Every structure is written in structure tokens, then in C-alpha cells.
RNA sequence: GCCGACGUAGCUCAGCGGUAGAGCAACUGAUUCGUAAUCAGUAGGUCCCCGGUUCAAUCCCGGGCGUCGGCACCA
């Protein structure tokens, strides 16, 4: 006898080992039809799996959250079978479910192109229509390896070989085709349904290592039903409209061009936005005990050699070779970061423990020769400005400084419209400076500080900087891509390399710890994300043109110019639109230009000295006396930090 | 950097082995019109660059540059 406990607490007895299929059937025909897989004592399993001991069982149906992952995983198998059927000689590798879909990596001499999709999708629908059951088998390891080797599947053979000993080698069959897979799967290929679509092809390195062969990856999306797929595609289209590259160009914020790849040409409106954010940041830093500095752009290679950057990042630095009068060549580098220069300022004179913590900030313009494939709009560029600062402090001060930093960062993100963000903790990378003991200390200090600041984080193993562990504050763009913006890095190495010292209370000379920290990260990246966050329609305090005053008739033009002057006097960078166009046209134009507030005036308003305010792209309007309207707009155009009582 | 796709007017895009087209924008004129595109006209292009094939290349081929999507990288 064995007892199966169901989620509602009820218990069913069975004479002997049973499959999920049998249990589901015993509960009812509806469930028997709906159950795709099950969870046995909390672990996902095939429905066909035999249960031979008392267990808690929960059935997974199409409605359950796990179903999406299963559909995507199963459709990846279907894709692999279809591809091997159509393109003999193609080797399979791995094909996981991912956010919104799935992919499968294939090894094939000739890469796929989107033109191949219709044929592949048609073949996939055939396989799904056949509804072949997924059948799980466990094979002895050597047999599995021999089998895949014989079929020329060297990647699969390698995968099996590298599976840890003791892990069962499970094989899933779907009709004639089979694949190594951990499972679980749904009942058969028919459960995949028809709400899937291949989306793109891409190259991807085998096992994510650039020294390995490049495989051909096919991405797809898959959903429970057509409605979900349609909704997803609509969402993707909407997200694409928020793309900062499109909005930036369209609303005249900036442009990029071939003669300065990776550098931004900021136009007047974009630069206004930039300066608004910079001014805001400067006020926040001033109020938080930071002292701003400015350091050289071109610095002799000696300093980069001393800091260790030369050895590790020379390839990614812009160099300038100059000859002095004696024809000695000097190699200078455009600074790729600010920290070594900040240490030079710290090292001037003799520092006391009384000077610590010393918070040294710079809006530091940096250049890095980023690999061409990494460039992305203004989010990943070769010339950028960091809101950088280095806090020179004692080990004992790390926790307090981290707490203060996280508070400041949270407040700033909130002001700028980001209520939530992800924190990642990146610990020691394989290639690093400093001893393990120093790393233990640095990672420990940062973890303690996180606890003190009550910051939850996810681990990002091996992703720390070469000189120390880091916290990354990650924001997401419109298309769902994650970007590291803020960062806090603990560094015991650079003070050592650049010989930073202070005199302690007991008169001894000690090394300060350096905390490298940034909140926006780079202005370029952050503004790119900000544009996507607001779809180019900023709150009044950020908008380069917060208000446009549009006339209905030329008779109102004089009043319009007067209103604009009054708005500007109140600190609102308003523009007038007195073009000889219909008001309908003006409304459309300013919606497209992402102007947040349109003030419409005609003869009536001019006579009554009023303003009609319309929040674009909305349709509602309110009519206010001029002074009242200006006061309202001025309040809204005030940066949030200046709105708060001091 | 690697794999793939793409590069035509300011923007969005169509097109073709016989030296290019639309819509919007620009400019000119008319219209002064109360909340989601007024009408008419004019002008605008080394078809990314360099080679090659061809009687002839924007189109085909090779190389380069750039952009886009991934991968790798991200001090």
C-alpha cells in the first residue's frame, strides 16, 4: 500500500507503485485530461513517472505557472528534432527555456537565417500534430556516450561525459527522435500547442567561452495560447517604441555618427536633460558630504602601470603617443577611469585618520575602447561620464559608508522614477589582484555592510572587479535588458599599489580602504534608461521642454510670447508655438515630440488672461488664470530634492 | 572581437543589371482655422566606402566601415 497526499490534504491509497497518469485518472477525467506533469514531494516530474513510496503529489496543468517553462522546454526539443530532420548533419547541443521563450544551440557549418524559419516552423507543427509521447529512459553512461559519438554528436557526448558521477543519464524519446535531457517533460509533443514562433538567429559560443566554437542559436517565443502570444508580440512592439535610440533621434536629444563611433553628440534638448540630471546629482552629493574634484584626461602610462590597469586593460585604452623636445616618446592614455587620479589627490600631503572618511567625487569623463560588438546606442559607448566617487576610509567605516551610500542611491533612484532595482553581489573573479585573505576580508565587509543597510541581493559569482568585490545596482531597459548602473566596490588593492597612507590615532601609518561607487554609473547609460523609462515623456522637472504654449490664431501670438516669458521667469523652460498651423496639428506634433504639457491659447484666453493646460498625450484640459497656472507648473518643475523641506 | 542580418532623400521605407521613387519633414504661396495631421507648389540623393566582373553596377562578387540582434567583454 502507498499513500498519495494531494494539495488539499486528502490522501489516496494505492495497492502498489503508480504513475501520475493513474493517480490523475483516479481523481477524475477532467484532471486526467488537464494534467501535464506533476510535482512529487516538491520536485517536478513526468506524469508517467512511477511513484513507489508515500508522497505528496501536485498536478501541473496548463494554467499553473510552471506550465510555461515546460511548454518552452518541450518546444525546444521539437525545434531540435525539426532542425535535424531538415538539415542532416546538424549537431544538437543545449536548448533551455528562458524568459519569454526558449532557444536551441546547433552546430552546423552553415548558419541558419530567418529565411529558414517558415520551413522549420512547418516541420515543428508536424511533429506537434503527431503528438509523440515523451518517453523517459535511463541509460548507462558509457552507452549513452558511445551512442551519441557514433551519431557524430560530439557535443552531446561531451556533455554526458562531464555530468557528475551518480547523476542518472536520462534520455527522452519523442517518436524516432531522442535527446539527452534532465526532464521533466509534458505528456507528448502535442502538449506544446501552437502558440510559438521562431524569432531570431544568433551566434553563441559553446559553453559560453569565446575560445570555443561558435554555434548557431535559434531563439523562439512560446506561450500557452495564441492570445498570450499576441499579447506578448504587442508588448514587444510597444517596448520597441520606447527605444532610446529612436526617441533620442526623433525628439532631438542626441545623435551618433560614424566619425565618432561610441561618442554622443548631445543636442540642445538632450544636453538640457543631461545638465538637469547633473545639477541634481551635484546638489545631492554636496548635501551628502562629498567634495567634488576634476582630474586630467590624459595621463602618462606610468600611472596606469602602477595601478595595474596597463597590464589588464591596455588593449582597451585610447593611447596618445607624443614626442618631447629630446625626442623621447611618451605614451599617454585617455583615462578609462578616475580612481588612480583620485588617489593622487589623496596622496598630496599627509593624511590623518581625522580626514577619513574622505568622499571624493568627480563627474569624470572616461574613454574605453569597447569591443565593437558591445556598443549599443548611448547605453554602451566609448566615451562616457561617470558620477564617480571614491571614499577613502578605514575598514571600520565600510559598513556605515555602505549604508549611507545605499540610502543615497535609493533616494536618487526614487526621485528619478525608479522605485525598484535589483542588487547583485559579485565576488572574486578568476583573474584578480590581491591575496585570498584580502578578498575574504573585502567580501566579508561588504556582506556585513549589506546586512546593516538591509539590502537584499542575489549572488553573481566570479563577476567582481579585479581589485575587489562589488555590489551592482541593475536597472532594466524597455526591451527587458538589464544594465548595471550603480555600483559599490570595496578595494584593498589600489591603495596598496598606489601607496595611499594615512596616519592612525596611534601614530602608525596605515592603508585606507577605497570604496569605488557610482549611482547613475555613466550619464550616457543612465539617460538612455531614463528615456526608455519615461518613453521620452519626462516629468516636468526633467523635461528639456516642459511646456509648449500653442496658439490657435495669430491674434493670440503676443499673449503667447508674454506667457512664455512669464513661464521662463518662473524657471520653466517653455517654448512658444505660434506657427501658422491648426491647433489639431500642433497637438499632434507636440505629442510626437513628447512634450509633457501643452498650454493652448486662443482669443478667449488672451482676453481673459488664462491658460488651458493639457497633459499630453491625454485629452483632458483645465482652464486656469495665468498666475495660478504658472504657480502650478513651477511647483511641478521644481526638482524633488528642492521640494523637500531641508 | 565572433556569428548573422542590414546600410537608398533630414526621418520611415519601396525599388531595379540600363545612371532612382513614396510618405512625412524642409522651403514657397494660400488659408487664421478652438484641441490627434489645411491645401497647392518647389527643392532635395557620390543609392556607406574601396576594388572586381560586365558594353553597362545602387543592384552581382570581394574587402573595409558602420548599424541592428545575439554571444563574448564590461576596470
XYZ file of C-alpha atoms (C1' of nucleotides) in Angstrom:
721
model
C 0.000 0.000 0.000
C 1.111 3.515 -0.594
C -0.454 6.843 0.268
C -0.527 9.820 -2.029
C -1.268 13.143 -0.367
C -2.862 15.791 -2.551
C -2.546 19.562 -2.117
C -5.985 19.792 -0.462
C -4.728 17.442 2.245
C -6.721 14.438 1.077
C -4.934 11.099 0.905
C -5.414 8.380 -1.672
C -4.318 4.800 -1.174
C -2.885 2.635 -3.935
C -2.041 -1.056 -3.941
C 1.423 -0.601 -5.306
C 3.624 1.696 -7.355
C 1.578 4.065 -9.520
C 2.230 6.624 -12.227
C 0.999 10.173 -12.089
C -1.250 9.342 -15.009
C -3.019 6.701 -12.955
C -3.393 8.940 -9.935
C -4.813 11.748 -12.045
C -7.263 9.357 -13.690
C -8.374 8.128 -10.272
C -9.202 11.675 -9.267
C -11.281 12.441 -12.307
C -11.411 12.589 -16.081
C -11.072 16.374 -16.096
C -7.752 16.250 -14.291
C -6.626 13.255 -16.302
C -7.055 15.392 -19.368
C -5.554 18.564 -17.948
C -2.541 17.209 -16.061
C 0.675 17.806 -17.994
C 3.185 16.891 -15.339
C 3.373 16.640 -11.590
C 5.292 17.678 -8.572
C 6.322 14.840 -6.270
C 7.426 15.990 -2.844
C 8.155 19.375 -4.356
C 10.108 18.117 -7.381
C 8.788 18.384 -10.924
C 8.333 15.003 -12.571
C 6.932 13.412 -15.695
C 3.359 12.264 -15.338
C 4.468 8.845 -16.491
C 6.991 8.509 -13.696
C 6.284 5.654 -11.273
C 5.881 6.588 -7.626
C 6.809 3.712 -5.344
C 6.639 5.303 -1.912
C 4.292 7.555 0.027
C 4.478 11.021 -1.441
C 2.812 14.399 -1.732
C 1.693 14.933 -5.305
C 0.523 18.048 -7.064
C -0.537 18.046 -10.694
C 0.630 20.719 -13.061
C -1.878 21.897 -15.633
C -1.626 24.445 -18.389
C -2.831 27.134 -16.010
C -0.052 26.636 -13.484
C 2.944 28.931 -13.544
C 5.301 26.022 -14.189
C 3.456 25.168 -17.407
C 5.064 27.996 -19.382
C 8.538 26.752 -18.617
C 7.561 23.231 -19.623
C 5.967 24.362 -22.875
C 9.122 26.302 -23.714
C 11.402 23.441 -22.812
C 9.365 20.958 -24.807
C 9.136 23.217 -27.829
C 12.931 23.466 -27.779
C 13.064 19.687 -28.195
C 10.571 19.894 -31.025
C 12.711 22.570 -32.656
C 15.779 20.354 -32.391
C 14.007 17.414 -33.992
C 12.683 19.621 -36.784
C 16.106 21.075 -37.485
C 17.779 17.674 -37.576
C 15.083 16.384 -39.891
C 15.517 19.288 -42.303
C 19.274 19.783 -42.070
C 21.016 16.403 -41.749
C 24.454 16.597 -40.185
C 23.469 19.325 -37.759
C 24.524 18.511 -34.219
C 22.368 19.303 -31.213
C 23.785 20.824 -28.043
C 21.580 22.502 -25.448
C 18.182 24.129 -25.593
C 16.767 25.638 -22.424
C 13.625 27.597 -21.645
C 14.342 31.257 -20.994
C 12.332 34.341 -20.116
C 9.526 34.644 -22.674
C 10.705 31.697 -24.726
C 13.468 29.301 -25.491
C 16.495 28.743 -27.660
C 18.462 25.854 -29.045
C 22.143 25.883 -29.985
C 23.123 23.852 -33.024
C 26.487 23.016 -34.513
C 26.278 23.335 -38.271
C 28.768 24.520 -40.849
C 26.291 26.805 -42.498
C 24.467 29.049 -40.038
C 20.700 29.422 -40.104
C 18.965 32.506 -41.380
C 15.474 33.793 -40.632
C 14.576 32.635 -44.146
C 14.795 29.086 -42.788
C 12.117 29.754 -40.167
C 8.976 29.018 -42.201
C 10.250 25.552 -43.131
C 11.393 24.824 -39.579
C 8.140 26.052 -38.060
C 6.138 23.937 -40.505
C 8.143 20.867 -39.547
C 7.654 21.693 -35.866
C 3.887 21.853 -36.350
C 4.045 18.430 -37.999
C 5.884 16.990 -35.014
C 3.419 18.594 -32.622
C 0.469 17.288 -34.645
C 1.876 13.745 -34.382
C 1.726 14.182 -30.594
C 4.534 11.742 -29.931
C 4.689 10.856 -26.238
C 7.827 11.937 -24.390
C 9.332 8.709 -23.101
C 11.995 8.807 -20.447
C 14.768 6.219 -20.337
C 17.863 5.950 -18.207
C 20.978 4.728 -19.920
C 24.341 3.602 -18.616
C 26.771 6.465 -19.089
C 29.206 4.663 -21.424
C 26.368 3.509 -23.638
C 24.996 6.998 -23.911
C 28.406 8.409 -24.779
C 29.032 5.682 -27.343
C 25.597 6.190 -28.850
C 25.998 9.938 -29.381
C 29.601 9.583 -30.554
C 28.529 7.093 -33.147
C 25.914 9.513 -34.405
C 28.518 12.241 -34.706
C 27.024 14.170 -31.811
C 30.284 15.139 -30.193
C 28.793 17.980 -28.143
C 26.188 15.730 -26.546
C 28.860 13.119 -25.857
C 30.958 15.799 -24.187
C 28.010 16.934 -22.082
C 27.348 13.417 -20.848
C 30.996 12.848 -20.133
C 31.078 15.946 -17.968
C 27.950 15.130 -15.965
C 28.928 14.453 -12.373
C 29.174 10.797 -11.401
C 25.987 9.417 -9.925
C 23.695 11.622 -11.969
C 21.360 9.394 -13.942
C 21.755 9.770 -17.702
C 18.193 10.327 -18.798
C 17.159 10.226 -22.415
C 13.846 11.459 -23.744
C 12.356 9.950 -26.858
C 9.691 11.608 -28.947
C 8.892 9.074 -31.649
C 12.026 8.332 -33.640
C 13.986 11.226 -32.225
C 15.719 11.387 -28.855
C 17.814 13.744 -26.804
C 19.777 13.767 -23.599
C 17.715 15.711 -21.120
C 17.201 16.006 -17.407
C 13.458 16.485 -17.879
C 10.768 16.627 -16.888
C 8.580 16.916 -19.937
C 4.880 17.095 -20.604
C 2.995 14.057 -21.896
C 3.817 14.446 -25.549
C 4.729 16.890 -28.257
C 1.055 17.746 -28.728
C 1.005 19.487 -25.355
C 3.232 22.199 -26.767
C 0.276 23.691 -28.593
C 0.593 26.148 -31.418
C 1.364 29.449 -29.721
C 5.042 29.611 -30.592
C 7.212 31.441 -33.061
C 10.868 31.426 -34.010
C 12.196 34.919 -33.517
C 15.872 35.252 -34.364
C 19.149 33.566 -35.096
C 22.382 34.380 -33.314
C 25.857 33.069 -32.819
C 26.739 31.734 -29.381
C 29.949 30.207 -28.112
C 29.895 26.587 -26.998
C 29.648 26.680 -23.234
C 29.776 30.459 -23.291
C 33.530 30.514 -23.821
C 34.918 32.651 -26.643
C 37.806 30.201 -27.124
C 35.296 27.544 -28.190
C 33.500 27.059 -31.472
C 30.631 29.338 -32.307
C 27.315 27.573 -32.516
C 24.216 28.677 -34.345
C 21.460 29.624 -31.951
C 17.786 29.835 -32.827
C 15.587 31.837 -30.458
C 11.846 31.465 -30.168
C 8.958 32.526 -28.018
C 6.216 30.223 -26.770
C 3.019 30.693 -24.778
C 0.012 28.804 -23.530
C -2.252 30.016 -26.306
C -2.498 32.395 -29.210
C -3.937 35.129 -27.033
C -0.866 35.137 -24.826
C 1.420 35.064 -27.842
C -0.406 38.012 -29.413
C -0.227 39.940 -26.157
C 3.494 39.272 -25.944
C 4.108 40.398 -29.501
C 2.132 43.550 -28.878
C 4.167 44.200 -25.744
C 7.392 43.777 -27.715
C 6.173 46.264 -30.314
C 5.253 48.754 -27.607
C 8.634 48.305 -25.954
C 10.399 48.941 -29.239
C 8.669 52.293 -29.450
C 10.388 53.280 -26.198
C 13.827 52.579 -27.624
C 16.054 55.466 -26.551
C 17.779 55.479 -29.938
C 14.519 56.159 -31.738
C 13.183 58.629 -29.206
C 16.534 60.351 -28.865
C 16.765 60.956 -32.587
C 13.098 61.746 -33.062
C 12.839 64.267 -30.228
C 16.193 65.865 -30.954
C 18.095 64.807 -27.830
C 21.279 63.478 -29.424
C 22.727 61.723 -32.412
C 25.545 59.325 -33.182
C 27.653 59.216 -36.308
C 30.415 57.196 -37.869
C 33.147 59.767 -37.384
C 32.890 59.396 -33.623
C 31.782 55.841 -33.046
C 30.778 55.327 -29.460
C 30.593 59.025 -28.601
C 27.413 61.007 -28.241
C 26.606 64.294 -29.975
C 24.290 65.893 -27.426
C 21.857 68.347 -28.995
C 20.481 71.317 -27.049
C 17.474 69.457 -25.670
C 19.488 66.384 -24.758
C 22.142 68.468 -23.092
C 19.484 70.289 -21.130
C 18.286 66.939 -19.829
C 21.854 65.933 -19.078
C 22.539 69.131 -17.177
C 19.317 68.859 -15.215
C 20.393 65.439 -14.013
C 23.958 66.586 -13.401
C 22.845 69.631 -11.417
C 20.551 67.429 -9.378
C 23.340 64.922 -8.698
C 25.743 67.662 -7.721
C 23.273 69.005 -5.160
C 22.704 65.533 -3.740
C 26.435 64.828 -3.477
C 27.156 68.222 -1.930
C 24.482 67.533 0.645
C 25.921 64.099 1.391
C 29.440 65.073 2.365
C 31.192 64.592 -0.959
C 33.849 67.000 -2.207
C 33.980 67.375 -5.984
C 37.277 67.326 -7.880
C 38.376 67.330 -11.518
C 41.328 65.285 -12.749
C 43.315 65.063 -16.000
C 42.064 63.391 -19.173
C 45.492 62.355 -20.428
C 47.724 60.578 -18.004
C 51.142 59.027 -18.525
C 51.272 55.264 -18.806
C 53.422 55.151 -15.663
C 50.357 55.727 -13.535
C 48.380 53.021 -15.322
C 51.273 50.620 -14.905
C 51.377 51.400 -11.216
C 47.637 50.932 -10.803
C 47.683 47.627 -12.678
C 45.305 48.773 -15.392
C 48.017 48.829 -18.038
C 48.649 45.158 -17.704
C 44.998 44.182 -17.758
C 43.305 46.790 -19.933
C 45.934 48.254 -22.258
C 44.056 46.899 -25.264
C 41.002 48.830 -24.229
C 42.658 52.184 -23.665
C 42.899 55.067 -26.107
C 46.558 55.974 -26.340
C 48.274 59.173 -27.386
C 51.946 58.994 -28.315
C 53.824 62.253 -28.037
C 57.469 63.134 -28.556
C 59.105 65.678 -26.323
C 61.884 68.076 -27.425
C 64.542 65.477 -26.748
C 62.586 63.107 -28.969
C 61.710 60.844 -26.091
C 58.461 59.132 -26.761
C 55.887 59.358 -24.052
C 52.779 57.241 -24.055
C 49.754 58.826 -22.503
C 46.326 57.272 -22.101
C 42.935 58.904 -22.048
C 41.753 57.956 -18.621
C 39.493 54.905 -18.679
C 38.515 55.593 -15.073
C 39.137 58.099 -12.365
C 40.382 56.160 -9.363
C 44.150 56.386 -9.868
C 43.847 60.144 -10.275
C 41.793 60.415 -7.131
C 44.448 58.524 -5.243
C 46.950 61.118 -6.485
C 44.887 63.818 -4.819
C 44.602 61.755 -1.674
C 48.373 61.293 -1.676
C 49.124 65.019 -1.714
C 50.290 65.970 1.760
C 49.911 63.797 4.793
C 46.529 62.365 5.632
C 45.261 61.784 9.100
C 42.643 59.356 10.359
C 40.746 62.551 11.135
C 40.367 63.136 7.372
C 38.527 59.849 6.958
C 36.127 59.047 5.546
C 37.114 61.267 2.647
C 34.481 61.244 -0.101
C 35.979 62.456 -3.362
C 33.553 62.876 -6.241
C 34.055 63.633 -9.911
C 31.885 63.787 -12.953
C 34.715 62.042 -14.683
C 34.819 61.826 -18.457
C 36.331 58.475 -19.370
C 37.257 56.723 -22.589
C 37.368 52.994 -23.103
C 37.929 51.218 -26.362
C 34.949 48.903 -26.009
C 34.739 45.961 -28.420
C 32.675 46.935 -31.449
C 30.040 44.330 -30.779
C 29.393 45.734 -27.319
C 28.328 49.180 -28.483
C 24.652 49.883 -28.013
C 23.069 53.270 -28.603
C 24.136 55.548 -25.777
C 23.957 52.763 -23.207
C 27.303 51.266 -24.078
C 29.685 53.808 -25.551
C 33.406 54.514 -25.720
C 33.262 57.995 -24.235
C 31.169 58.489 -21.150
C 30.978 60.404 -17.930
C 30.696 58.648 -14.630
C 29.152 60.099 -11.499
C 32.172 58.623 -9.832
C 33.391 58.935 -6.282
C 35.917 57.245 -4.088
C 35.508 57.025 -0.399
C 38.808 56.682 1.426
C 38.042 55.163 4.788
C 39.062 52.691 7.441
C 37.816 49.137 7.480
C 35.658 50.004 10.441
C 33.923 52.674 8.384
C 32.963 50.425 5.457
C 29.624 49.396 6.917
C 28.448 52.926 7.745
C 29.575 54.242 4.393
C 27.781 51.436 2.582
C 24.576 52.071 4.479
C 24.780 55.786 3.720
C 25.517 55.060 0.071
C 22.617 52.678 -0.368
C 20.287 55.212 1.267
C 21.501 57.951 -1.066
C 21.229 55.708 -4.110
C 17.708 54.572 -3.232
C 16.581 58.130 -2.714
C 18.078 59.269 -6.007
C 16.621 56.356 -7.957
C 13.223 57.087 -6.461
C 13.470 60.775 -7.393
C 14.354 59.803 -10.941
C 11.447 57.409 -11.252
C 12.917 54.019 -10.398
C 11.095 52.549 -7.445
C 12.674 49.153 -7.665
C 16.012 47.810 -8.716
C 17.956 44.604 -8.479
C 21.147 44.303 -6.445
C 23.792 41.786 -7.410
C 26.758 40.804 -5.291
C 29.755 39.967 -7.465
C 32.508 38.109 -5.713
C 36.110 37.260 -6.646
C 36.864 36.627 -10.320
C 39.337 34.044 -11.539
C 41.795 36.702 -12.665
C 42.394 39.091 -9.781
C 44.868 41.109 -7.766
C 45.397 40.644 -4.055
C 45.644 37.613 -1.804
C 42.771 35.347 -0.873
C 42.967 36.650 2.662
C 42.379 40.183 1.440
C 39.456 39.014 -0.683
C 37.944 37.152 2.281
C 38.138 40.349 4.224
C 36.676 42.545 1.477
C 33.794 40.206 0.673
C 33.036 39.765 4.337
C 32.980 43.509 4.918
C 30.637 44.106 2.000
C 28.260 41.363 3.126
C 28.142 42.763 6.635
C 27.501 46.184 5.218
C 24.628 44.868 3.103
C 23.102 43.314 6.161
C 23.451 46.593 8.017
C 21.884 48.505 5.116
C 19.227 45.800 4.834
C 19.932 45.275 1.162
C 18.801 42.006 -0.328
C 20.978 40.794 -3.151
C 21.474 37.902 -5.498
C 24.906 36.399 -5.917
C 26.784 36.923 -9.146
C 29.676 34.524 -8.644
C 33.071 35.366 -10.100
C 31.967 38.693 -11.550
C 33.798 41.060 -9.206
C 36.333 43.651 -10.350
C 39.946 42.502 -10.399
C 40.701 44.545 -7.283
C 37.667 43.759 -5.201
C 34.095 42.532 -4.815
C 31.227 44.729 -5.877
C 27.575 45.440 -5.481
C 25.823 46.173 -8.760
C 22.592 48.121 -8.916
C 20.804 46.977 -12.018
C 18.076 48.746 -13.968
C 16.095 47.251 -16.823
C 15.553 48.865 -20.222
C 12.360 48.853 -22.282
C 13.227 45.635 -24.062
C 13.954 43.843 -20.797
C 17.705 44.044 -20.934
C 19.490 44.567 -17.619
C 22.079 47.301 -17.266
C 24.420 47.856 -14.369
C 24.115 51.468 -13.301
C 25.043 51.964 -9.680
C 27.960 50.137 -8.140
C 29.834 49.913 -4.892
C 33.209 48.229 -4.873
C 35.461 47.511 -1.955
C 39.120 47.882 -2.842
C 42.091 46.958 -0.667
C 44.393 46.618 -3.651
C 44.666 50.012 -5.305
C 45.665 51.914 -2.125
C 48.469 49.391 -1.814
C 49.570 49.722 -5.427
C 49.471 53.483 -5.413
C 50.815 53.688 -1.886
C 47.998 55.581 -0.204
C 48.617 56.060 3.501
C 47.212 57.883 6.472
C 48.430 58.387 9.992
C 46.343 56.487 12.518
C 45.461 57.508 16.059
C 48.445 55.636 17.430
C 50.812 57.383 15.031
C 51.277 54.361 12.780
C 50.979 54.645 9.001
C 48.052 52.688 7.592
C 46.424 51.978 4.263
C 42.964 53.381 3.714
C 40.308 51.236 2.098
C 38.833 52.651 -1.093
C 35.170 52.334 -1.879
C 34.578 52.955 -5.567
C 30.987 53.989 -6.036
C 28.674 55.350 -8.669
C 24.943 55.862 -8.627
C 24.000 56.610 -12.214
C 27.060 54.738 -13.457
C 27.515 56.693 -16.636
C 25.351 59.630 -17.594
C 25.051 58.229 -21.082
C 23.758 54.866 -19.977
C 21.547 56.252 -17.285
C 19.972 58.828 -19.566
C 19.347 56.076 -22.114
C 17.467 54.101 -19.489
C 15.707 57.214 -18.269
C 14.480 57.931 -21.797
C 13.093 54.399 -22.044
C 11.616 54.512 -18.560
C 9.557 57.585 -19.451
C 9.259 56.774 -23.162
C 10.756 60.226 -23.725
C 7.938 61.980 -21.860
C 9.649 63.226 -18.743
C 8.204 64.691 -15.604
C 8.246 68.465 -15.720
C 11.419 68.912 -13.711
C 13.406 66.716 -16.104
C 11.778 67.571 -19.420
C 14.022 69.737 -21.634
C 10.892 71.495 -22.853
C 8.322 71.004 -20.109
C 5.667 73.254 -21.609
C 4.776 74.453 -25.085
C 2.439 77.395 -25.444
C 0.485 76.904 -28.667
C -1.700 79.489 -30.278
C -4.953 78.865 -32.069
C -4.814 82.068 -34.044
C -2.245 84.700 -34.774
C -4.267 87.130 -32.679
C -3.074 85.236 -29.591
C 0.614 85.367 -30.536
C 1.511 88.403 -28.453
C -0.089 86.885 -25.377
C 1.667 83.573 -26.104
C 5.064 85.259 -26.091
C 4.170 87.043 -22.885
C 3.142 83.747 -21.280
C 6.373 82.074 -22.354
C 8.388 84.928 -20.881
C 6.451 84.633 -17.624
C 6.988 80.872 -17.526
C 10.697 81.277 -18.141
C 10.890 83.891 -15.407
C 9.359 81.270 -13.126
C 12.074 78.807 -14.112
C 10.084 76.795 -16.635
C 11.827 76.342 -19.983
C 8.708 76.824 -22.069
C 8.601 77.308 -25.831
C 6.018 79.066 -27.954
C 4.400 77.505 -30.977
C 2.948 80.396 -32.976
C 3.236 78.597 -36.310
C 0.567 79.151 -38.870
C -0.892 75.710 -38.284
C -4.181 74.430 -36.992
C -4.334 73.605 -33.308
C -5.019 69.969 -34.218
C -1.717 69.832 -35.962
C 0.103 71.431 -33.061
C -1.391 68.916 -30.644
C -0.172 66.017 -32.767
C 3.287 67.491 -33.221
C 3.825 68.044 -29.529
C 2.519 64.641 -28.622
C 5.092 63.233 -31.020
C 7.790 65.443 -29.547
C 6.876 64.071 -26.102
C 6.095 67.487 -24.664
C 4.501 66.841 -21.258
C 2.256 69.900 -21.027
C 0.601 71.866 -23.789
C -0.827 75.292 -22.945
C -3.327 76.263 -25.616
C -4.381 79.831 -26.029
C -6.811 81.471 -28.370
C -8.512 84.802 -28.492
C -10.588 83.999 -25.408
C -7.595 83.160 -23.194
C -5.731 86.198 -24.417
C -8.663 88.383 -23.444
C -9.266 86.681 -20.084
C -5.538 86.188 -19.340
C -5.938 82.497 -18.770
C -4.219 79.272 -19.809
C -5.735 75.992 -20.921
C -3.439 73.209 -19.798
C -3.478 69.822 -21.429
C -1.277 66.955 -20.249
C -0.100 65.182 -23.340
C -0.922 62.707 -24.648
C -4.152 62.942 -22.627
C -7.247 64.719 -23.816
C -8.421 66.373 -20.605
C -7.845 70.065 -20.176
C -8.193 72.560 -17.385
C -8.504 76.305 -17.652
C -6.663 78.389 -15.079
C -5.860 82.046 -14.519
C -2.325 82.726 -15.741
C -0.716 83.270 -12.327
C -2.299 80.142 -10.934
C -1.191 78.075 -13.911
C 2.368 79.322 -13.610
C 2.477 78.572 -9.887
C 1.174 75.068 -10.532
C 3.684 74.364 -13.272
C 6.563 75.937 -11.363
C 5.899 73.696 -8.383
C 5.903 70.662 -10.615
C 9.052 71.765 -12.426
C 10.952 72.035 -9.158
C 13.443 69.188 -8.716
C 12.314 66.782 -5.989
C 15.263 67.484 -3.700
C 14.427 71.194 -3.696
C 10.787 70.418 -2.988
C 11.620 68.573 0.202
C 11.995 70.590 3.404
C 15.701 70.857 4.146
C 36.256 40.615 -31.125
C 32.806 36.313 -33.014
C 28.077 34.642 -35.813
C 24.058 36.543 -38.712
C 21.070 40.431 -40.941
C 21.106 45.219 -42.732
C 23.207 50.202 -44.941
C 18.797 54.144 -50.850
C 16.492 61.976 -49.560
C 16.715 65.065 -42.782
C 13.261 60.682 -40.946
C 10.476 55.970 -42.148
C 10.854 52.873 -46.148
C 9.877 50.918 -51.553
C 12.739 49.586 -55.916
C 15.791 47.578 -60.045
C 21.963 44.625 -64.264
C 20.252 50.011 -68.441
C 22.916 56.227 -64.067
C 16.270 56.225 -58.605
C 10.791 56.516 -56.031
C 6.762 57.305 -51.934
C 5.019 59.347 -47.268
C 6.469 62.659 -43.547
C 9.918 66.721 -42.676
C 12.197 71.309 -45.286
C 11.228 75.652 -48.444
C 7.429 78.977 -51.109
C 2.404 80.548 -51.537
C -2.638 80.425 -49.969
C -5.512 79.612 -45.503
C -6.218 82.488 -39.299
C -8.908 77.702 -38.919
C -10.908 76.199 -30.570
C -7.738 70.626 -29.106
C -4.970 63.911 -32.575
C -2.037 65.674 -39.329
C -5.398 72.506 -44.083
C -4.397 72.832 -49.382
C -1.143 73.644 -53.535
C 3.634 74.108 -55.438
C 9.196 73.784 -55.142
C 13.612 71.785 -53.913
C 16.325 67.695 -52.146
C 20.231 61.630 -53.489
C 28.755 60.288 -54.582
C 21.903 54.566 -53.591
C 28.034 53.718 -46.808
C 33.410 53.436 -48.829
C 37.228 50.896 -51.982
C 38.193 47.312 -55.559
C 36.446 43.470 -59.203
C 33.022 41.196 -63.029
C 30.206 43.492 -67.144
C 29.118 47.271 -73.061
C 26.678 48.976 -68.517
C 26.710 48.066 -61.103
C 22.702 51.295 -56.351
C 21.668 46.018 -57.744
C 26.314 40.576 -58.827
C 31.332 39.248 -56.362
C 35.499 40.506 -52.795
C 37.416 43.708 -48.959
C 36.557 47.657 -45.465
C 33.497 50.838 -42.270
C 29.033 51.375 -39.604
C 24.230 49.927 -37.535
C 20.976 46.152 -35.578
C 20.126 41.123 -32.950
C 22.692 37.684 -30.105
C 27.430 35.601 -27.972
C 31.919 37.035 -25.607
C 33.684 41.521 -22.996
C 32.263 45.474 -19.412
C 38.333 48.266 -14.693
